[in-house]
Coordinates of C-alpha atoms in Angstrom, one line a residue:
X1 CA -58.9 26.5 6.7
X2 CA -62.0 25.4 4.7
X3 CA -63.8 23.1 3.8
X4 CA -63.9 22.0 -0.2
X5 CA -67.7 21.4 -1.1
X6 CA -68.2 25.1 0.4
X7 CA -66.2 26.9 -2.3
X8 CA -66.8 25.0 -5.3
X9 CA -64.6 21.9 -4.5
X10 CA -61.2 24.5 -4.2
X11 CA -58.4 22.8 -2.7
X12 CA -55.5 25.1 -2.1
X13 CA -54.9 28.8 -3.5
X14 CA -52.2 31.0 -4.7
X15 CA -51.1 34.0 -2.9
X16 CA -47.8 36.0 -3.5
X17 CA -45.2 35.6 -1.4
X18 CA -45.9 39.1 -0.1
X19 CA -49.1 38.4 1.4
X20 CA -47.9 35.9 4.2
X21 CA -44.9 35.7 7.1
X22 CA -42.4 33.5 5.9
X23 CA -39.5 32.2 8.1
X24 CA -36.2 33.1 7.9
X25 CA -34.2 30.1 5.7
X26 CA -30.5 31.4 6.4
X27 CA -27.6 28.7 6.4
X28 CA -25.4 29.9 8.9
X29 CA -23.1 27.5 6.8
X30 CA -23.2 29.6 3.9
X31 CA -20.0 30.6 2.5
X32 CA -21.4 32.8 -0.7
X33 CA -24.2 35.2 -1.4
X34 CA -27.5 33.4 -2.0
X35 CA -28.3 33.9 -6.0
X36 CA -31.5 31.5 -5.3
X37 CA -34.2 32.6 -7.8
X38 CA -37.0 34.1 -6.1
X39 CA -40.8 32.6 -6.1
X40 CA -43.4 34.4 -7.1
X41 CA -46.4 32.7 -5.5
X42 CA -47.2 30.3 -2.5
X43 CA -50.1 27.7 -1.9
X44 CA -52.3 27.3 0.5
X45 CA -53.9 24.4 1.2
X46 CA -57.4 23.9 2.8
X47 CA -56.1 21.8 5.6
X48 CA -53.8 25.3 6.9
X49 CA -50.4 23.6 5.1
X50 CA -48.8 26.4 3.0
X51 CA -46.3 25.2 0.4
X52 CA -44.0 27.4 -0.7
X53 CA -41.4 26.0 -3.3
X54 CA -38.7 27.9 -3.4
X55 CA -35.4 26.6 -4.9
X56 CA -32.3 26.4 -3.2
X57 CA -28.8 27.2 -4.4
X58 CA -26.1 26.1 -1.3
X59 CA -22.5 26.6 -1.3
X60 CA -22.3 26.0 2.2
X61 CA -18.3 24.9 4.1
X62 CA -18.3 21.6 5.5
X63 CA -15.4 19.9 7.5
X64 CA -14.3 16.4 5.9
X65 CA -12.9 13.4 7.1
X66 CA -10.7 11.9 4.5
X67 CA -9.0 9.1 6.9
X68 CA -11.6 6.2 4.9
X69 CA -10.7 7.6 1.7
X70 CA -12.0 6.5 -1.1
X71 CA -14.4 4.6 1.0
X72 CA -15.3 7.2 3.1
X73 CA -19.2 8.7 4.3
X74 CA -18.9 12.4 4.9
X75 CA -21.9 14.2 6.8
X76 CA -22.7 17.8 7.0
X77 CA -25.2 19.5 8.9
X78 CA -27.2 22.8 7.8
X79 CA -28.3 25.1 10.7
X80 CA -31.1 27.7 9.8
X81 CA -31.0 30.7 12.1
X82 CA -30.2 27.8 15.1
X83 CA -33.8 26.4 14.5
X84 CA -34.0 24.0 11.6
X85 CA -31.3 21.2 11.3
X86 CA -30.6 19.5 8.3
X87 CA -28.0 16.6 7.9
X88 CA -26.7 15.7 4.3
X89 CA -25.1 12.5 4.1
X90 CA -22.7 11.8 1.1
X91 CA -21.1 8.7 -0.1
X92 CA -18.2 8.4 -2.3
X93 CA -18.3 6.1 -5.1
X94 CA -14.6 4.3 -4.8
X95 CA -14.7 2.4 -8.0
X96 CA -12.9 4.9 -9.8
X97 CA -10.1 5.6 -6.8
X98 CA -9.9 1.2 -7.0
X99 CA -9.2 0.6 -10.7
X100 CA -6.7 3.8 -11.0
X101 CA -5.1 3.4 -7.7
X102 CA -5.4 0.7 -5.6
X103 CA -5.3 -2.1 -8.5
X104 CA -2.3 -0.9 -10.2
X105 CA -0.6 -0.8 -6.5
X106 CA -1.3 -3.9 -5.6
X107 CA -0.2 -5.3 -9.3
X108 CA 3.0 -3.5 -8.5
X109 CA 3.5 -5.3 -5.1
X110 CA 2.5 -8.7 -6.3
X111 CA 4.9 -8.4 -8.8
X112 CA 7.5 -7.2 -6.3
X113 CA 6.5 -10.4 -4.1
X114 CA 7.1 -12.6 -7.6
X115 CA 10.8 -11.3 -7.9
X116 CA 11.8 -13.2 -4.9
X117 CA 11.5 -16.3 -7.4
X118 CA 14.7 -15.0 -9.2
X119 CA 17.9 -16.7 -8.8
X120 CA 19.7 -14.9 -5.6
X121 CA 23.0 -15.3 -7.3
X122 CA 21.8 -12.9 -10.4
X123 CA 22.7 -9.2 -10.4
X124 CA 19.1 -9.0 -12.7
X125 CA 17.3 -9.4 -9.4
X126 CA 18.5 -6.5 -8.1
X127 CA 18.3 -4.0 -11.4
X128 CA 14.6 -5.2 -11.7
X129 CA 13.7 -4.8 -8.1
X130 CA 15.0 -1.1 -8.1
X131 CA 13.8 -0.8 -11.8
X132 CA 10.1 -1.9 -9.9
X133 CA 11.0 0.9 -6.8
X134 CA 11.4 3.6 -9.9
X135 CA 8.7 2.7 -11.7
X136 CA 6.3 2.8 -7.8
X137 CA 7.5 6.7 -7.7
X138 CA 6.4 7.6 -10.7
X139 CA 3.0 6.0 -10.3
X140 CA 3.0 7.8 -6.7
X141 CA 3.7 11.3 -8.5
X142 CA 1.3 10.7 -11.1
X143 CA -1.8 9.9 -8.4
X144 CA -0.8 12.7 -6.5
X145 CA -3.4 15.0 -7.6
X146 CA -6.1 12.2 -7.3
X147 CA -5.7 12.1 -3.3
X148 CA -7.7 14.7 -1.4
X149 CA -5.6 17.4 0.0
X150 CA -6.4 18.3 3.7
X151 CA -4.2 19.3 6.4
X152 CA -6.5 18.2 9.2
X153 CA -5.7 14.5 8.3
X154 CA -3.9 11.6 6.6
X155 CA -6.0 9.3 3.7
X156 CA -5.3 5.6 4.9
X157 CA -4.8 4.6 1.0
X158 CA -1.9 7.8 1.4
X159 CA -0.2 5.8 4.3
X160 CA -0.9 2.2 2.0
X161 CA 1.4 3.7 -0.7
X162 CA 4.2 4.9 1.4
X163 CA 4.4 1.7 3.3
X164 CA 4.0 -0.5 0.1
X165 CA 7.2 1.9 -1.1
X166 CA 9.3 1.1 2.3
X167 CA 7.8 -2.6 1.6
X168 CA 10.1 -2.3 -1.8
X169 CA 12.9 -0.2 -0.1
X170 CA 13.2 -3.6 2.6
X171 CA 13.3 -6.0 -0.8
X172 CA 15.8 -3.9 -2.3
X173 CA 17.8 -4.0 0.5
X174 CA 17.6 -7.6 1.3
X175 CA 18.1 -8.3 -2.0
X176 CA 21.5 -6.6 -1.9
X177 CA 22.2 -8.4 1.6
X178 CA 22.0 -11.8 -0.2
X179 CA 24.1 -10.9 -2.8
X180 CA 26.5 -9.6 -1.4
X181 CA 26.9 -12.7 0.8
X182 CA 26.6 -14.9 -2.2
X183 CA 29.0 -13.3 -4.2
X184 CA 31.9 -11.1 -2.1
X185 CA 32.4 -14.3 0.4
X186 CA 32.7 -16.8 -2.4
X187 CA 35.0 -14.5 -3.9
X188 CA 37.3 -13.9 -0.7
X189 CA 36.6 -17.9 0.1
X190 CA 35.7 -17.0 3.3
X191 CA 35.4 -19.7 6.5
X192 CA 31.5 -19.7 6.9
X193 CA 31.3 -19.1 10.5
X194 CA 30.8 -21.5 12.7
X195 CA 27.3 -20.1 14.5
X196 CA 25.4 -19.5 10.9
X197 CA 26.5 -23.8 10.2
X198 CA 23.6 -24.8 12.2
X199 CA 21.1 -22.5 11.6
X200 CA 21.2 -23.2 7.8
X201 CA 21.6 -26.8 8.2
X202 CA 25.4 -26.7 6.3
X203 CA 28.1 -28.9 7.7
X204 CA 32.2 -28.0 6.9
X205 CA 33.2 -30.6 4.6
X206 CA 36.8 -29.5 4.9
X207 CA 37.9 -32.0 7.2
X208 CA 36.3 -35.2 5.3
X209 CA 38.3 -33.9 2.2
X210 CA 41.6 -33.4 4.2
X211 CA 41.4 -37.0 5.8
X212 CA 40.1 -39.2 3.2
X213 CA 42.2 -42.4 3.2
X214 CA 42.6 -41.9 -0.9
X215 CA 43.8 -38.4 -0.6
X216 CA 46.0 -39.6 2.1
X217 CA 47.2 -42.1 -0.2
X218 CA 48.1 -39.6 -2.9
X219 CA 49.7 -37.3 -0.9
X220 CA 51.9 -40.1 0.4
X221 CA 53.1 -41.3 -3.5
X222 CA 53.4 -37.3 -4.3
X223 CA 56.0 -36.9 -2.3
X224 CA 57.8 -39.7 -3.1
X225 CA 57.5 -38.6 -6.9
X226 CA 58.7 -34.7 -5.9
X227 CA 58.1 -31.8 -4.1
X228 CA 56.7 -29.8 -7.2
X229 CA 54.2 -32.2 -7.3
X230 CA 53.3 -31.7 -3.9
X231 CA 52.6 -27.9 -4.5
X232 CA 50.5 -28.5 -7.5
X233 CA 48.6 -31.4 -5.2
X234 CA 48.3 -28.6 -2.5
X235 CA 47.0 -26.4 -5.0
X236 CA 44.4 -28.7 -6.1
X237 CA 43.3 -29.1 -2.8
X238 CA 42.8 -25.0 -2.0
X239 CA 40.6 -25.1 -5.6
X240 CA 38.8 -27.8 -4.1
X241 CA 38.1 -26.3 -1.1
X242 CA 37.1 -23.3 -2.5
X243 CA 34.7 -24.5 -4.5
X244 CA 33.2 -26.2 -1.5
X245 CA 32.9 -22.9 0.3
X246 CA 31.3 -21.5 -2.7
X247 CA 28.4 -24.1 -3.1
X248 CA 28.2 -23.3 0.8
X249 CA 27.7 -20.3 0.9
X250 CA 25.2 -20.0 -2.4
X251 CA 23.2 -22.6 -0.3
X252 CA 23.3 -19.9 2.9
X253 CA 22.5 -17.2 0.7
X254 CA 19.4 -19.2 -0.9
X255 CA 18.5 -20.3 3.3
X256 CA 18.6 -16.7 4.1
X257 CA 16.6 -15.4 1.1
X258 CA 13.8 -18.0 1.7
X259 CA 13.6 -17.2 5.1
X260 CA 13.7 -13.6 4.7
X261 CA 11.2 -13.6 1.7
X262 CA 8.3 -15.6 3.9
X263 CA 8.7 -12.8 6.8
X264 CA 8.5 -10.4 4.2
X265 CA 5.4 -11.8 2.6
X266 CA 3.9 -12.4 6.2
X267 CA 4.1 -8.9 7.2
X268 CA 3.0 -7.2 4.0
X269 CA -0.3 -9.9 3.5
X270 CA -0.9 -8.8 7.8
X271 CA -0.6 -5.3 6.8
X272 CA -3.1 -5.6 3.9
X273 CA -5.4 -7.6 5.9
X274 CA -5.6 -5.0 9.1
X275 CA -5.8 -2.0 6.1
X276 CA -8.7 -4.1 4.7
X277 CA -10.8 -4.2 7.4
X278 CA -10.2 -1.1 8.9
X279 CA -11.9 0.2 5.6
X280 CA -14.7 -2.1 5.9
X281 CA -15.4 -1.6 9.2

């Protein structure tokens, strides 16, 4: 050390690298040779403090934790010769992973959500539901190669797109459960069963249309007039009937698909939320 106004107001000097013990800067996370170009020179400064500014070329290994992903904070430590610690903490920016990924997902299952709104009778419902699963597939094999590959873990956005895909599996199926109840029983003219009339709020109307004082009354004057007569009233009567079990059972199907659509949405916007804050938090 020195003082200043004793040699001319010098502050620091320069002295080759040489001329002085420098400590050993080995990463012991270094996972290539160190190509780091070399400094000449060194400065002293009056005070005792030597810079020396050499510059640094890591490629170190560091272990990642992709569970956050894309809103994950990764941190890796440097160790020189078990002496110096250094930390370097790096934080992904996740607006790129949010407009290619996430967005488009969550259009997808929005729109899966909206299909519900088309008339359960309709075979259309179905094609464009597994017409919605196809197109999901494609976008998942497409992304593939934007998701971090690591064995040692599991991105949560990876487990948000297979569950959004089973999400669309359980409307497809439902979707094929209401159909076929709206459309094979009414077909067959099927009894609705007794246990599903109170749960849906349906009544059998059979009975009122079998003992209605006018039908009664008809039936009575048909079989006066002939017995063919009778068979085509009898007929009548089944058609009639039928047609009652149909409306019945298209107002089941439309019961069950409302009911089944508002678990459906429950679970997916509960999923969502706990996914959400899990990332946030």
């Amino acid at each position: 050390m020195w003082e200043p106004s004793e040699f001319g107001g010098k502050r620091y000097v320069a002295l080759p690298v040489d001329k002085l013990w420098l400590p050993d800067t080995f990463i012991t996370e270094m996972v290539d040779e160190d190509k780091s170009p070399m400094a000449p020179y060194l400065y002293v400064h009056y005070t005792g403090k030597i810079i020396y500014g050499k510059p640094l070329r890591i490629v170190s290994s560091c272990n990642l934790n992709i569970l956050y992903f894309p809103f994950d904070i990764q941190k890796c430590s440097f160790v020189s010769c078990e002496v110096i610690f250094c930390e370097l903490t790096m934080k992904r920016r996740p607006l790129f992973y949010v407009v290619n990924l996430l967005i488009p997902s969550s259009f997808l299952m929005l729109t899966d959500i909206l299909s519900f709104y088309l008339p359960t009778h309709s075979f259309d419902r179905a094609s464009f539901k597994m017409t919605l699963m196809l197109g999901y597939s494609v976008f998942l094999l497409i992304v593939k190669d934007l998701l971090p590959n690591n064995s040692a873990g599991t991105p949560l956005i990876a487990i948000y797109f297979v569950v959004c895909l089973t999400f669309m599996a359980v409307s497809l199926i439902e979707t094929i459960f209401i159909i076929n109840i709206v459309h094979e029983k009414t077909n067959q003219s099927r009894a609705i069963p007794k246990w599903l009339l109170p749960s849906t709020g349906c009544e059998d109307h059979t009975s009122e249309l079998c003992s209605s004082p006018q039908l009664l009354t008809l039936q009575s004057l048909l079989r006066k007039i002939a017995e063919d007569v009778e068979g085509i009233k009898q007929h009548l009567d089944q058609r009639s009937q039928e047609q009652g079990l149909k409306h019945e059972w298209i107002r089941i199907g439309h019961i069950l698909d409302c009911f089944l659509q508002s678990i459906y949405v429950l679970s997916f916007v509960i999923f969502a939320l706990t996914l959400t804050g899990t990332w946030v938090m």
